[in-house]
Amino acid sequence: MKAFFDARQLGHAPNIYFRRGAAMPHQEQPRRAELLRDMLIAENFSISAPRDHGLAPIKAVHDPDYVDFLPTAHARFVADAGPDALAIPTAHPGRRRGKEPKDIHGQMGWWMTDTSTPLTEGSWDAAYWSAQTAIEGAEEILSGARAAYALCRPPGHHAMRDGANGFCFFNNACIAAHHLTRKFRKVALIDVDVHTGNGSLDILYERGDIFFCSLHPDPRTYPTFYLGHADETGEGEGEGASMNILLEKGASESDVLAALDRGLSAIRDFGAEALVVSLGFDMAADDPLAAVAVYPEGFAEMARRLAAMKLPTVLVQEGGYLGPSLSDNARAFLTTFREAIR
């Protein structure tokens, strides 16, 4: 199983974000990807840099105007607000009535849904190459491989069709899933990050060719809020093709594995021909954003059950922050998955 990563993904380097009204150190740090990369090297994974597939696969999933906003947004912000200002939106249009403004601060609010995804000098390159990494993983599957691991950073599953959200700029997993539809008639995307795959739900909600399932605590009381309720099952052509499985806060490994089994059963019923996994190690009991209690052996068992689907699979990295067991959890999952598909 090949892994893909580009060092330019380390260029996004936010220092702080706002949580519950207070500024605090940003959880989504370049060190996350360095630890995962170093584990891959230690475990003899083959790591390749992705090729440049351009903007078309990204714009196939995201609003092209949103994509075009991002490359120059940080430079424009700094030119107006100064280098010491935090590049976050401070004005929002509410529920999107109105028109996109031309002022950079108005545009930030138009295209960025919260304050958790500040722009830095290297954010565009990092987000672009994170998406290219996911596309390369999908290309590996289209070429006949059984599985690929895309070490995507920044993560992607909170990115909406037309906006950044929750540490995420581009929805790497949705981009990969859409790319797979070039070959596969039915694709499934299962999200095992502890947070709702709200961006994926937004993007895929009316699609009938990609089944989406997310495991997460109740969004009424846990971020990212708003989307991810059990009764949100899709609309139009996508009716019945979205599934949200709610976990209790503090859920045990056995609870999480039972929820995973429900999701995998639904994917079998859907008749998926290929699989994308939004892989979050923030399910860990000691993750800084912990809400459930999964340990390394639990991640290994998740890998066994996902591999047992016997589907061509792209593993797309999402969350998993700088807790003590990040490398151990990644090692347990990825080495187990690699062995299970041999």
mmCIF file of C-alpha atoms in Angstrom:
data_model
loop_
_atom_site.group_PDB
_atom_site.id
_atom_site.type_symbol
_atom_site.label_atom_id
_atom_site.label_comp_id
_atom_site.label_asym_id
_atom_site.label_seq_id
_atom_site.Cartn_x
_atom_site.Cartn_y
_atom_site.Cartn_z
ATOM 1 C CA MET A 1 0.000 0.000 0.000
ATOM 2 C CA LYS A 2 1.568 3.255 -1.136
ATOM 3 C CA ALA A 3 1.390 6.458 0.861
ATOM 4 C CA PHE A 4 1.355 9.965 -0.605
ATOM 5 C CA PHE A 5 2.528 13.235 0.939
ATOM 6 C CA ASP A 6 4.033 16.540 -0.152
ATOM 7 C CA ALA A 7 6.223 18.631 2.161
ATOM 8 C CA ARG A 8 4.468 21.799 0.989
ATOM 9 C CA GLN A 9 1.540 20.669 3.128
ATOM 10 C CA LEU A 10 3.572 21.767 6.153
ATOM 11 C CA GLY A 11 3.421 25.410 5.073
ATOM 12 C CA HIS A 12 0.055 26.151 6.699
ATOM 13 C CA ALA A 13 1.113 27.230 10.194
ATOM 14 C CA PRO A 14 -1.669 28.834 12.252
ATOM 15 C CA ASN A 15 -0.668 29.913 15.751
ATOM 16 C CA ILE A 16 -4.014 30.503 17.439
ATOM 17 C CA TYR A 17 -7.730 30.091 16.953
ATOM 18 C CA PHE A 18 -10.806 30.993 18.938
ATOM 19 C CA ARG A 19 -12.678 28.363 20.906
ATOM 20 C CA ARG A 20 -15.545 29.198 23.269
ATOM 21 C CA GLY A 21 -14.658 32.856 23.013
ATOM 22 C CA ALA A 22 -11.001 32.498 23.957
ATOM 23 C CA ALA A 23 -7.838 32.547 21.876
ATOM 24 C CA MET A 24 -5.808 29.377 22.309
ATOM 25 C CA PRO A 25 -2.966 27.528 20.564
ATOM 26 C CA HIS A 26 -4.128 26.088 17.253
ATOM 27 C CA GLN A 27 -4.507 22.301 17.311
ATOM 28 C CA GLU A 28 -3.874 21.728 13.600
ATOM 29 C CA GLN A 29 -0.099 22.025 13.504
ATOM 30 C CA PRO A 30 2.462 20.903 10.873
ATOM 31 C CA ARG A 31 3.987 18.612 13.507
ATOM 32 C CA ARG A 32 0.969 16.319 13.149
ATOM 33 C CA ALA A 33 1.926 15.458 9.590
ATOM 34 C CA GLU A 34 5.609 15.153 10.464
ATOM 35 C CA LEU A 35 4.827 12.558 13.134
ATOM 36 C CA LEU A 36 2.635 10.567 10.760
ATOM 37 C CA ARG A 37 5.248 10.781 7.991
ATOM 38 C CA ASP A 38 8.009 9.656 10.339
ATOM 39 C CA MET A 39 5.915 6.693 11.460
ATOM 40 C CA LEU A 40 5.395 5.684 7.821
ATOM 41 C CA ILE A 41 9.135 5.809 7.212
ATOM 42 C CA ALA A 42 9.848 3.758 10.339
ATOM 43 C CA GLU A 43 7.314 1.128 9.230
ATOM 44 C CA ASN A 44 8.748 0.902 5.693
ATOM 45 C CA PHE A 45 5.806 2.385 3.823
ATOM 46 C CA SER A 46 6.587 3.645 0.356
ATOM 47 C CA ILE A 47 5.940 7.412 0.346
ATOM 48 C CA SER A 48 5.628 9.331 -2.909
ATOM 49 C CA ALA A 49 4.887 12.954 -3.672
ATOM 50 C CA PRO A 50 1.654 13.525 -5.605
ATOM 51 C CA ARG A 51 1.651 14.736 -9.157
ATOM 52 C CA ASP A 52 -0.005 18.043 -9.958
ATOM 53 C CA HIS A 53 -3.500 17.276 -11.264
ATOM 54 C CA GLY A 54 -4.484 20.924 -11.429
ATOM 55 C CA LEU A 55 -7.579 22.701 -10.204
ATOM 56 C CA ALA A 56 -10.184 20.836 -12.249
ATOM 57 C CA PRO A 57 -10.658 17.941 -9.774
ATOM 58 C CA ILE A 58 -11.002 20.461 -6.933
ATOM 59 C CA LYS A 59 -13.470 22.650 -8.815
ATOM 60 C CA ALA A 60 -15.495 19.533 -9.672
ATOM 61 C CA VAL A 61 -16.415 19.417 -5.959
ATOM 62 C CA HIS A 62 -16.062 23.029 -4.763
ATOM 63 C CA ASP A 63 -17.571 26.288 -5.988
ATOM 64 C CA PRO A 64 -15.014 27.544 -8.544
ATOM 65 C CA ASP A 65 -15.316 31.096 -7.190
ATOM 66 C CA TYR A 66 -14.391 29.848 -3.705
ATOM 67 C CA VAL A 67 -11.368 28.028 -5.108
ATOM 68 C CA ASP A 68 -10.273 31.140 -7.010
ATOM 69 C CA PHE A 69 -10.587 33.293 -3.876
ATOM 70 C CA LEU A 70 -7.999 31.355 -1.874
ATOM 71 C CA PRO A 71 -4.638 31.755 -3.692
ATOM 72 C CA THR A 72 -4.312 35.494 -3.067
ATOM 73 C CA ALA A 73 -6.516 35.904 0.007
ATOM 74 C CA HIS A 74 -3.734 35.964 2.596
ATOM 75 C CA ALA A 75 -1.601 38.478 0.696
ATOM 76 C CA ARG A 76 -4.619 40.735 0.170
ATOM 77 C CA PHE A 77 -5.533 40.505 3.851
ATOM 78 C CA VAL A 78 -2.025 41.391 5.014
ATOM 79 C CA ALA A 79 -1.852 44.287 2.567
ATOM 80 C CA ASP A 80 -5.010 45.748 4.097
ATOM 81 C CA ALA A 81 -4.852 44.712 7.769
ATOM 82 C CA GLY A 82 -1.112 44.499 8.348
ATOM 83 C CA PRO A 83 1.198 41.557 9.088
ATOM 84 C CA ASP A 84 0.275 41.312 12.773
ATOM 85 C CA ALA A 85 -3.461 40.865 12.217
ATOM 86 C CA LEU A 86 -4.953 37.365 12.425
ATOM 87 C CA ALA A 87 -6.306 36.440 8.990
ATOM 88 C CA ILE A 88 -9.788 35.336 9.986
ATOM 89 C CA PRO A 89 -13.218 36.599 8.951
ATOM 90 C CA THR A 90 -14.806 39.216 11.177
ATOM 91 C CA ALA A 91 -17.972 39.781 9.131
ATOM 92 C CA HIS A 92 -20.458 37.154 7.983
ATOM 93 C CA PRO A 93 -23.492 37.292 5.669
ATOM 94 C CA GLY A 94 -25.687 35.055 7.806
ATOM 95 C CA ARG A 95 -27.490 32.488 5.692
ATOM 96 C CA ARG A 96 -26.015 33.646 2.410
ATOM 97 C CA ARG A 97 -28.556 36.127 1.133
ATOM 98 C CA GLY A 98 -26.766 38.835 -0.749
ATOM 99 C CA LYS A 99 -23.818 38.966 -3.117
ATOM 100 C CA GLU A 100 -20.106 38.375 -2.716
ATOM 101 C CA PRO A 101 -18.381 41.693 -1.954
ATOM 102 C CA LYS A 102 -15.067 42.859 -3.389
ATOM 103 C CA ASP A 103 -13.502 43.945 -0.077
ATOM 104 C CA ILE A 104 -11.126 41.295 1.334
ATOM 105 C CA HIS A 105 -12.755 41.342 4.781
ATOM 106 C CA GLY A 106 -16.195 40.898 3.289
ATOM 107 C CA GLN A 107 -14.901 38.097 1.085
ATOM 108 C CA MET A 108 -13.295 36.353 4.054
ATOM 109 C CA GLY A 109 -16.691 36.238 5.749
ATOM 110 C CA TRP A 110 -18.376 35.124 2.519
ATOM 111 C CA TRP A 111 -16.066 32.168 1.899
ATOM 112 C CA MET A 112 -14.953 31.240 5.447
ATOM 113 C CA THR A 113 -17.607 30.010 7.840
ATOM 114 C CA ASP A 114 -15.791 30.302 11.189
ATOM 115 C CA THR A 115 -12.620 31.582 12.860
ATOM 116 C CA SER A 116 -10.868 28.213 13.230
ATOM 117 C CA THR A 117 -9.157 28.236 9.835
ATOM 118 C CA PRO A 118 -6.911 31.308 9.765
ATOM 119 C CA LEU A 119 -4.951 31.944 6.611
ATOM 120 C CA THR A 120 -1.164 32.031 6.824
ATOM 121 C CA GLU A 121 1.441 32.698 4.160
ATOM 122 C CA GLY A 122 1.704 29.020 3.239
ATOM 123 C CA SER A 123 -1.984 28.096 3.529
ATOM 124 C CA TRP A 124 -2.759 28.077 -0.192
ATOM 125 C CA ASP A 125 0.128 25.787 -1.133
ATOM 126 C CA ALA A 126 -0.630 23.487 1.799
ATOM 127 C CA ALA A 127 -4.334 23.193 0.962
ATOM 128 C CA TYR A 128 -3.616 22.751 -2.751
ATOM 129 C CA TRP A 129 -1.090 19.963 -2.206
ATOM 130 C CA SER A 130 -3.267 18.332 0.427
ATOM 131 C CA ALA A 131 -5.969 18.040 -2.221
ATOM 132 C CA GLN A 132 -3.449 16.800 -4.786
ATOM 133 C CA THR A 133 -2.388 14.121 -2.297
ATOM 134 C CA ALA A 134 -5.983 12.864 -2.076
ATOM 135 C CA ILE A 135 -6.341 12.946 -5.867
ATOM 136 C CA GLU A 136 -3.124 10.951 -6.218
ATOM 137 C CA GLY A 137 -4.499 8.378 -3.794
ATOM 138 C CA ALA A 138 -7.596 8.064 -5.968
ATOM 139 C CA GLU A 139 -5.426 7.829 -9.087
ATOM 140 C CA GLU A 140 -3.583 4.923 -7.477
ATOM 141 C CA ILE A 141 -6.905 3.105 -7.101
ATOM 142 C CA LEU A 142 -7.967 3.961 -10.651
ATOM 143 C CA SER A 143 -4.710 2.367 -11.794
ATOM 144 C CA GLY A 144 -5.683 -0.914 -10.134
ATOM 145 C CA ALA A 145 -4.176 -0.730 -6.634
ATOM 146 C CA ARG A 146 -6.093 -2.287 -3.758
ATOM 147 C CA ALA A 147 -5.484 0.626 -1.382
ATOM 148 C CA ALA A 148 -3.637 3.913 -0.890
ATOM 149 C CA TYR A 149 -3.039 6.243 2.049
ATOM 150 C CA ALA A 150 -3.223 9.993 1.455
ATOM 151 C CA LEU A 151 -1.496 11.860 4.279
ATOM 152 C CA CYS A 152 -3.585 14.988 3.824
ATOM 153 C CA ARG A 153 -2.796 18.042 5.897
ATOM 154 C CA PRO A 154 -4.564 20.384 6.398
ATOM 155 C CA PRO A 155 -7.526 18.030 6.772
ATOM 156 C CA GLY A 156 -10.664 18.402 4.697
ATOM 157 C CA HIS A 157 -13.910 16.856 5.881
ATOM 158 C CA HIS A 158 -15.344 20.070 7.357
ATOM 159 C CA ALA A 159 -14.799 22.100 4.174
ATOM 160 C CA MET A 160 -18.150 22.900 2.593
ATOM 161 C CA ARG A 161 -18.805 23.173 -1.111
ATOM 162 C CA ASP A 162 -18.335 26.936 -0.894
ATOM 163 C CA GLY A 163 -16.479 27.636 2.321
ATOM 164 C CA ALA A 164 -13.646 26.811 4.706
ATOM 165 C CA ASN A 165 -14.667 25.361 8.066
ATOM 166 C CA GLY A 166 -13.168 23.620 11.070
ATOM 167 C CA PHE A 167 -9.440 23.638 10.147
ATOM 168 C CA CYS A 168 -10.313 22.612 6.557
ATOM 169 C CA PHE A 169 -10.036 24.398 3.195
ATOM 170 C CA PHE A 170 -10.670 21.696 0.566
ATOM 171 C CA ASN A 171 -12.686 18.540 1.166
ATOM 172 C CA ASN A 172 -10.003 16.038 0.242
ATOM 173 C CA ALA A 173 -12.137 12.951 0.852
ATOM 174 C CA CYS A 174 -15.003 14.210 -1.324
ATOM 175 C CA ILE A 175 -12.529 15.178 -4.037
ATOM 176 C CA ALA A 176 -11.108 11.645 -3.934
ATOM 177 C CA ALA A 177 -14.572 10.053 -3.924
ATOM 178 C CA HIS A 178 -15.714 12.135 -6.888
ATOM 179 C CA HIS A 179 -12.494 11.270 -8.736
ATOM 180 C CA LEU A 180 -13.216 7.565 -8.236
ATOM 181 C CA THR A 181 -16.571 7.919 -10.013
ATOM 182 C CA ARG A 182 -14.575 8.099 -13.256
ATOM 183 C CA LYS A 183 -14.334 4.311 -12.977
ATOM 184 C CA PHE A 184 -16.734 3.138 -10.276
ATOM 185 C CA ARG A 185 -20.492 3.457 -10.589
ATOM 186 C CA LYS A 186 -21.048 3.531 -6.817
ATOM 187 C CA VAL A 187 -18.573 4.880 -4.257
ATOM 188 C CA ALA A 188 -18.906 5.040 -0.474
ATOM 189 C CA LEU A 189 -17.283 7.538 1.890
ATOM 190 C CA ILE A 190 -17.197 6.619 5.569
ATOM 191 C CA ASP A 191 -16.013 9.181 8.102
ATOM 192 C CA VAL A 192 -14.450 7.805 11.286
ATOM 193 C CA ASP A 193 -13.062 11.110 12.536
ATOM 194 C CA VAL A 194 -14.656 11.996 15.877
ATOM 195 C CA HIS A 195 -16.236 15.152 14.438
ATOM 196 C CA THR A 196 -19.164 15.258 12.040
ATOM 197 C CA GLY A 197 -18.152 15.175 8.400
ATOM 198 C CA ASN A 198 -20.346 18.221 7.952
ATOM 199 C CA GLY A 199 -18.589 19.454 4.835
ATOM 200 C CA SER A 200 -18.895 16.044 3.202
ATOM 201 C CA LEU A 201 -22.573 15.954 4.115
ATOM 202 C CA ASP A 202 -23.039 19.389 2.551
ATOM 203 C CA ILE A 203 -21.280 18.373 -0.676
ATOM 204 C CA LEU A 204 -22.804 14.914 -1.118
ATOM 205 C CA TYR A 205 -26.330 15.404 0.245
ATOM 206 C CA GLU A 206 -28.057 15.369 -3.140
ATOM 207 C CA ARG A 207 -25.826 12.781 -4.822
ATOM 208 C CA GLY A 208 -27.000 9.242 -5.311
ATOM 209 C CA ASP A 209 -23.726 7.819 -6.629
ATOM 210 C CA ILE A 210 -21.695 8.417 -3.456
ATOM 211 C CA PHE A 211 -22.990 7.001 -0.172
ATOM 212 C CA PHE A 212 -21.867 8.982 2.870
ATOM 213 C CA CYS A 213 -21.739 7.764 6.463
ATOM 214 C CA SER A 214 -20.339 9.637 9.476
ATOM 215 C CA LEU A 215 -19.796 8.424 13.051
ATOM 216 C CA HIS A 216 -19.788 11.251 15.605
ATOM 217 C CA PRO A 217 -21.319 12.602 18.832
ATOM 218 C CA ASP A 218 -24.658 14.392 18.672
ATOM 219 C CA PRO A 219 -24.169 17.741 16.857
ATOM 220 C CA ARG A 220 -26.715 19.352 19.173
ATOM 221 C CA THR A 221 -24.058 19.383 21.887
ATOM 222 C CA TYR A 222 -20.716 18.748 20.148
ATOM 223 C CA PRO A 223 -18.802 20.565 17.380
ATOM 224 C CA THR A 224 -19.094 21.074 14.531
ATOM 225 C CA PHE A 225 -22.795 21.535 15.389
ATOM 226 C CA TYR A 226 -25.600 22.205 12.844
ATOM 227 C CA LEU A 227 -25.226 19.204 10.500
ATOM 228 C CA GLY A 228 -24.975 15.485 11.220
ATOM 229 C CA HIS A 229 -28.332 14.617 12.765
ATOM 230 C CA ALA A 230 -29.737 11.111 12.454
ATOM 231 C CA ASP A 231 -32.694 12.283 10.347
ATOM 232 C CA GLU A 232 -30.459 13.871 7.684
ATOM 233 C CA THR A 233 -30.497 11.106 5.092
ATOM 234 C CA GLY A 234 -30.154 12.954 1.786
ATOM 235 C CA GLU A 235 -32.405 14.758 -0.668
ATOM 236 C CA GLY A 236 -33.397 14.410 -4.302
ATOM 237 C CA GLU A 237 -31.199 11.875 -6.072
ATOM 238 C CA GLY A 238 -29.327 11.489 -2.801
ATOM 239 C CA GLU A 239 -32.333 10.497 -0.730
ATOM 240 C CA GLY A 240 -31.257 7.610 1.493
ATOM 241 C CA ALA A 241 -27.577 7.979 0.552
ATOM 242 C CA SER A 242 -26.495 9.853 3.699
ATOM 243 C CA MET A 243 -26.255 8.251 7.138
ATOM 244 C CA ASN A 244 -25.279 9.811 10.456
ATOM 245 C CA ILE A 245 -24.609 7.427 13.338
ATOM 246 C CA LEU A 246 -24.573 9.251 16.663
ATOM 247 C CA LEU A 247 -22.247 8.287 19.496
ATOM 248 C CA GLU A 248 -22.560 9.168 23.148
ATOM 249 C CA LYS A 249 -19.812 11.383 24.522
ATOM 250 C CA GLY A 250 -17.314 9.097 26.183
ATOM 251 C CA ALA A 251 -18.332 6.153 23.996
ATOM 252 C CA SER A 252 -16.140 3.079 24.407
ATOM 253 C CA GLU A 253 -14.251 1.159 21.741
ATOM 254 C CA SER A 254 -17.031 -1.411 21.597
ATOM 255 C CA ASP A 255 -19.591 1.365 21.036
ATOM 256 C CA VAL A 256 -17.524 2.840 18.220
ATOM 257 C CA LEU A 257 -16.953 -0.556 16.596
ATOM 258 C CA ALA A 258 -20.672 -1.341 16.762
ATOM 259 C CA ALA A 259 -21.401 1.980 15.046
ATOM 260 C CA LEU A 260 -18.760 1.191 12.421
ATOM 261 C CA ASP A 261 -20.425 -2.150 11.759
ATOM 262 C CA ARG A 262 -23.741 -0.381 11.167
ATOM 263 C CA GLY A 263 -22.118 1.925 8.670
ATOM 264 C CA LEU A 264 -20.327 -0.885 6.846
ATOM 265 C CA SER A 265 -23.554 -2.883 6.626
ATOM 266 C CA ALA A 266 -25.256 0.105 4.987
ATOM 267 C CA ILE A 267 -22.365 0.444 2.536
ATOM 268 C CA ARG A 268 -22.764 -3.211 1.564
ATOM 269 C CA ASP A 269 -26.488 -2.674 1.046
ATOM 270 C CA PHE A 270 -25.690 0.340 -1.144
ATOM 271 C CA GLY A 271 -23.551 -1.861 -3.367
ATOM 272 C CA ALA A 272 -20.413 0.270 -3.216
ATOM 273 C CA GLU A 273 -17.665 -0.668 -5.640
ATOM 274 C CA ALA A 274 -14.965 1.506 -4.036
ATOM 275 C CA LEU A 275 -14.422 3.082 -0.635
ATOM 276 C CA VAL A 276 -12.969 6.298 0.738
ATOM 277 C CA VAL A 277 -12.256 6.540 4.466
ATOM 278 C CA SER A 278 -12.065 9.901 6.226
ATOM 279 C CA LEU A 279 -9.552 8.669 8.795
ATOM 280 C CA GLY A 280 -9.418 10.600 12.048
ATOM 281 C CA PHE A 281 -7.219 9.567 14.950
ATOM 282 C CA ASP A 282 -9.029 12.064 17.172
ATOM 283 C CA MET A 283 -11.243 9.141 18.170
ATOM 284 C CA ALA A 284 -8.373 8.454 20.604
ATOM 285 C CA ALA A 285 -9.047 8.631 24.331
ATOM 286 C CA ASP A 286 -6.085 10.980 24.863
ATOM 287 C CA ASP A 287 -6.542 13.237 21.838
ATOM 288 C CA PRO A 288 -6.611 16.956 22.769
ATOM 289 C CA LEU A 289 -10.125 17.131 21.270
ATOM 290 C CA ALA A 290 -11.199 13.760 22.666
ATOM 291 C CA ALA A 291 -14.880 12.875 22.954
ATOM 292 C CA VAL A 292 -14.763 9.051 22.774
ATOM 293 C CA ALA A 293 -12.297 6.448 24.028
ATOM 294 C CA VAL A 294 -10.525 4.447 21.315
ATOM 295 C CA TYR A 295 -7.060 2.966 21.952
ATOM 296 C CA PRO A 296 -4.449 1.569 19.528
ATOM 297 C CA GLU A 297 -5.972 -1.918 19.424
ATOM 298 C CA GLY A 298 -9.351 -0.345 18.725
ATOM 299 C CA PHE A 299 -7.878 1.455 15.714
ATOM 300 C CA ALA A 300 -6.333 -1.824 14.581
ATOM 301 C CA GLU A 301 -9.742 -3.515 14.791
ATOM 302 C CA MET A 302 -11.318 -0.686 12.813
ATOM 303 C CA ALA A 303 -8.688 -1.310 10.137
ATOM 304 C CA ARG A 304 -9.481 -5.033 10.037
ATOM 305 C CA ARG A 305 -13.197 -4.404 9.592
ATOM 306 C CA LEU A 306 -12.661 -1.781 6.886
ATOM 307 C CA ALA A 307 -10.202 -4.028 5.040
ATOM 308 C CA ALA A 308 -12.692 -6.915 5.267
ATOM 309 C CA MET A 309 -14.980 -4.958 2.944
ATOM 310 C CA LYS A 310 -12.585 -6.073 0.172
ATOM 311 C CA LEU A 311 -13.114 -2.824 -1.720
ATOM 312 C CA PRO A 312 -10.529 -0.646 -3.453
ATOM 313 C CA THR A 313 -9.901 1.906 -0.712
ATOM 314 C CA VAL A 314 -8.420 5.381 -0.362
ATOM 315 C CA LEU A 315 -7.546 6.267 3.225
ATOM 316 C CA VAL A 316 -7.636 10.065 3.566
ATOM 317 C CA GLN A 317 -6.144 11.603 6.698
ATOM 318 C CA GLU A 318 -8.415 13.924 8.656
ATOM 319 C CA GLY A 319 -7.999 14.774 12.358
ATOM 320 C CA GLY A 320 -5.806 13.370 15.081
ATOM 321 C CA TYR A 321 -3.964 15.996 17.031
ATOM 322 C CA LEU A 322 -0.851 16.205 19.194
ATOM 323 C CA GLY A 323 -1.855 13.780 21.913
ATOM 324 C CA PRO A 324 0.574 11.189 23.346
ATOM 325 C CA SER A 325 -0.712 8.271 21.250
ATOM 326 C CA LEU A 326 -1.035 9.851 17.793
ATOM 327 C CA SER A 327 1.847 7.901 16.239
ATOM 328 C CA ASP A 328 0.829 4.696 18.020
ATOM 329 C CA ASN A 329 -2.745 4.946 16.779
ATOM 330 C CA ALA A 330 -1.635 5.658 13.220
ATOM 331 C CA ARG A 331 0.818 2.763 13.341
ATOM 332 C CA ALA A 332 -1.812 0.373 14.689
ATOM 333 C CA PHE A 333 -4.350 1.288 12.019
ATOM 334 C CA LEU A 334 -2.129 1.580 8.969
ATOM 335 C CA THR A 335 0.112 -1.427 9.548
ATOM 336 C CA THR A 336 -2.924 -3.569 10.373
ATOM 337 C CA PHE A 337 -4.741 -2.408 7.239
ATOM 338 C CA ARG A 338 -1.648 -3.085 5.126
ATOM 339 C CA GLU A 339 -1.340 -6.621 6.492
ATOM 340 C CA ALA A 340 -5.060 -7.316 6.124
ATOM 341 C CA ILE A 341 -5.094 -6.578 2.388
ATOM 342 C CA ARG A 342 -2.018 -8.648 1.505
#
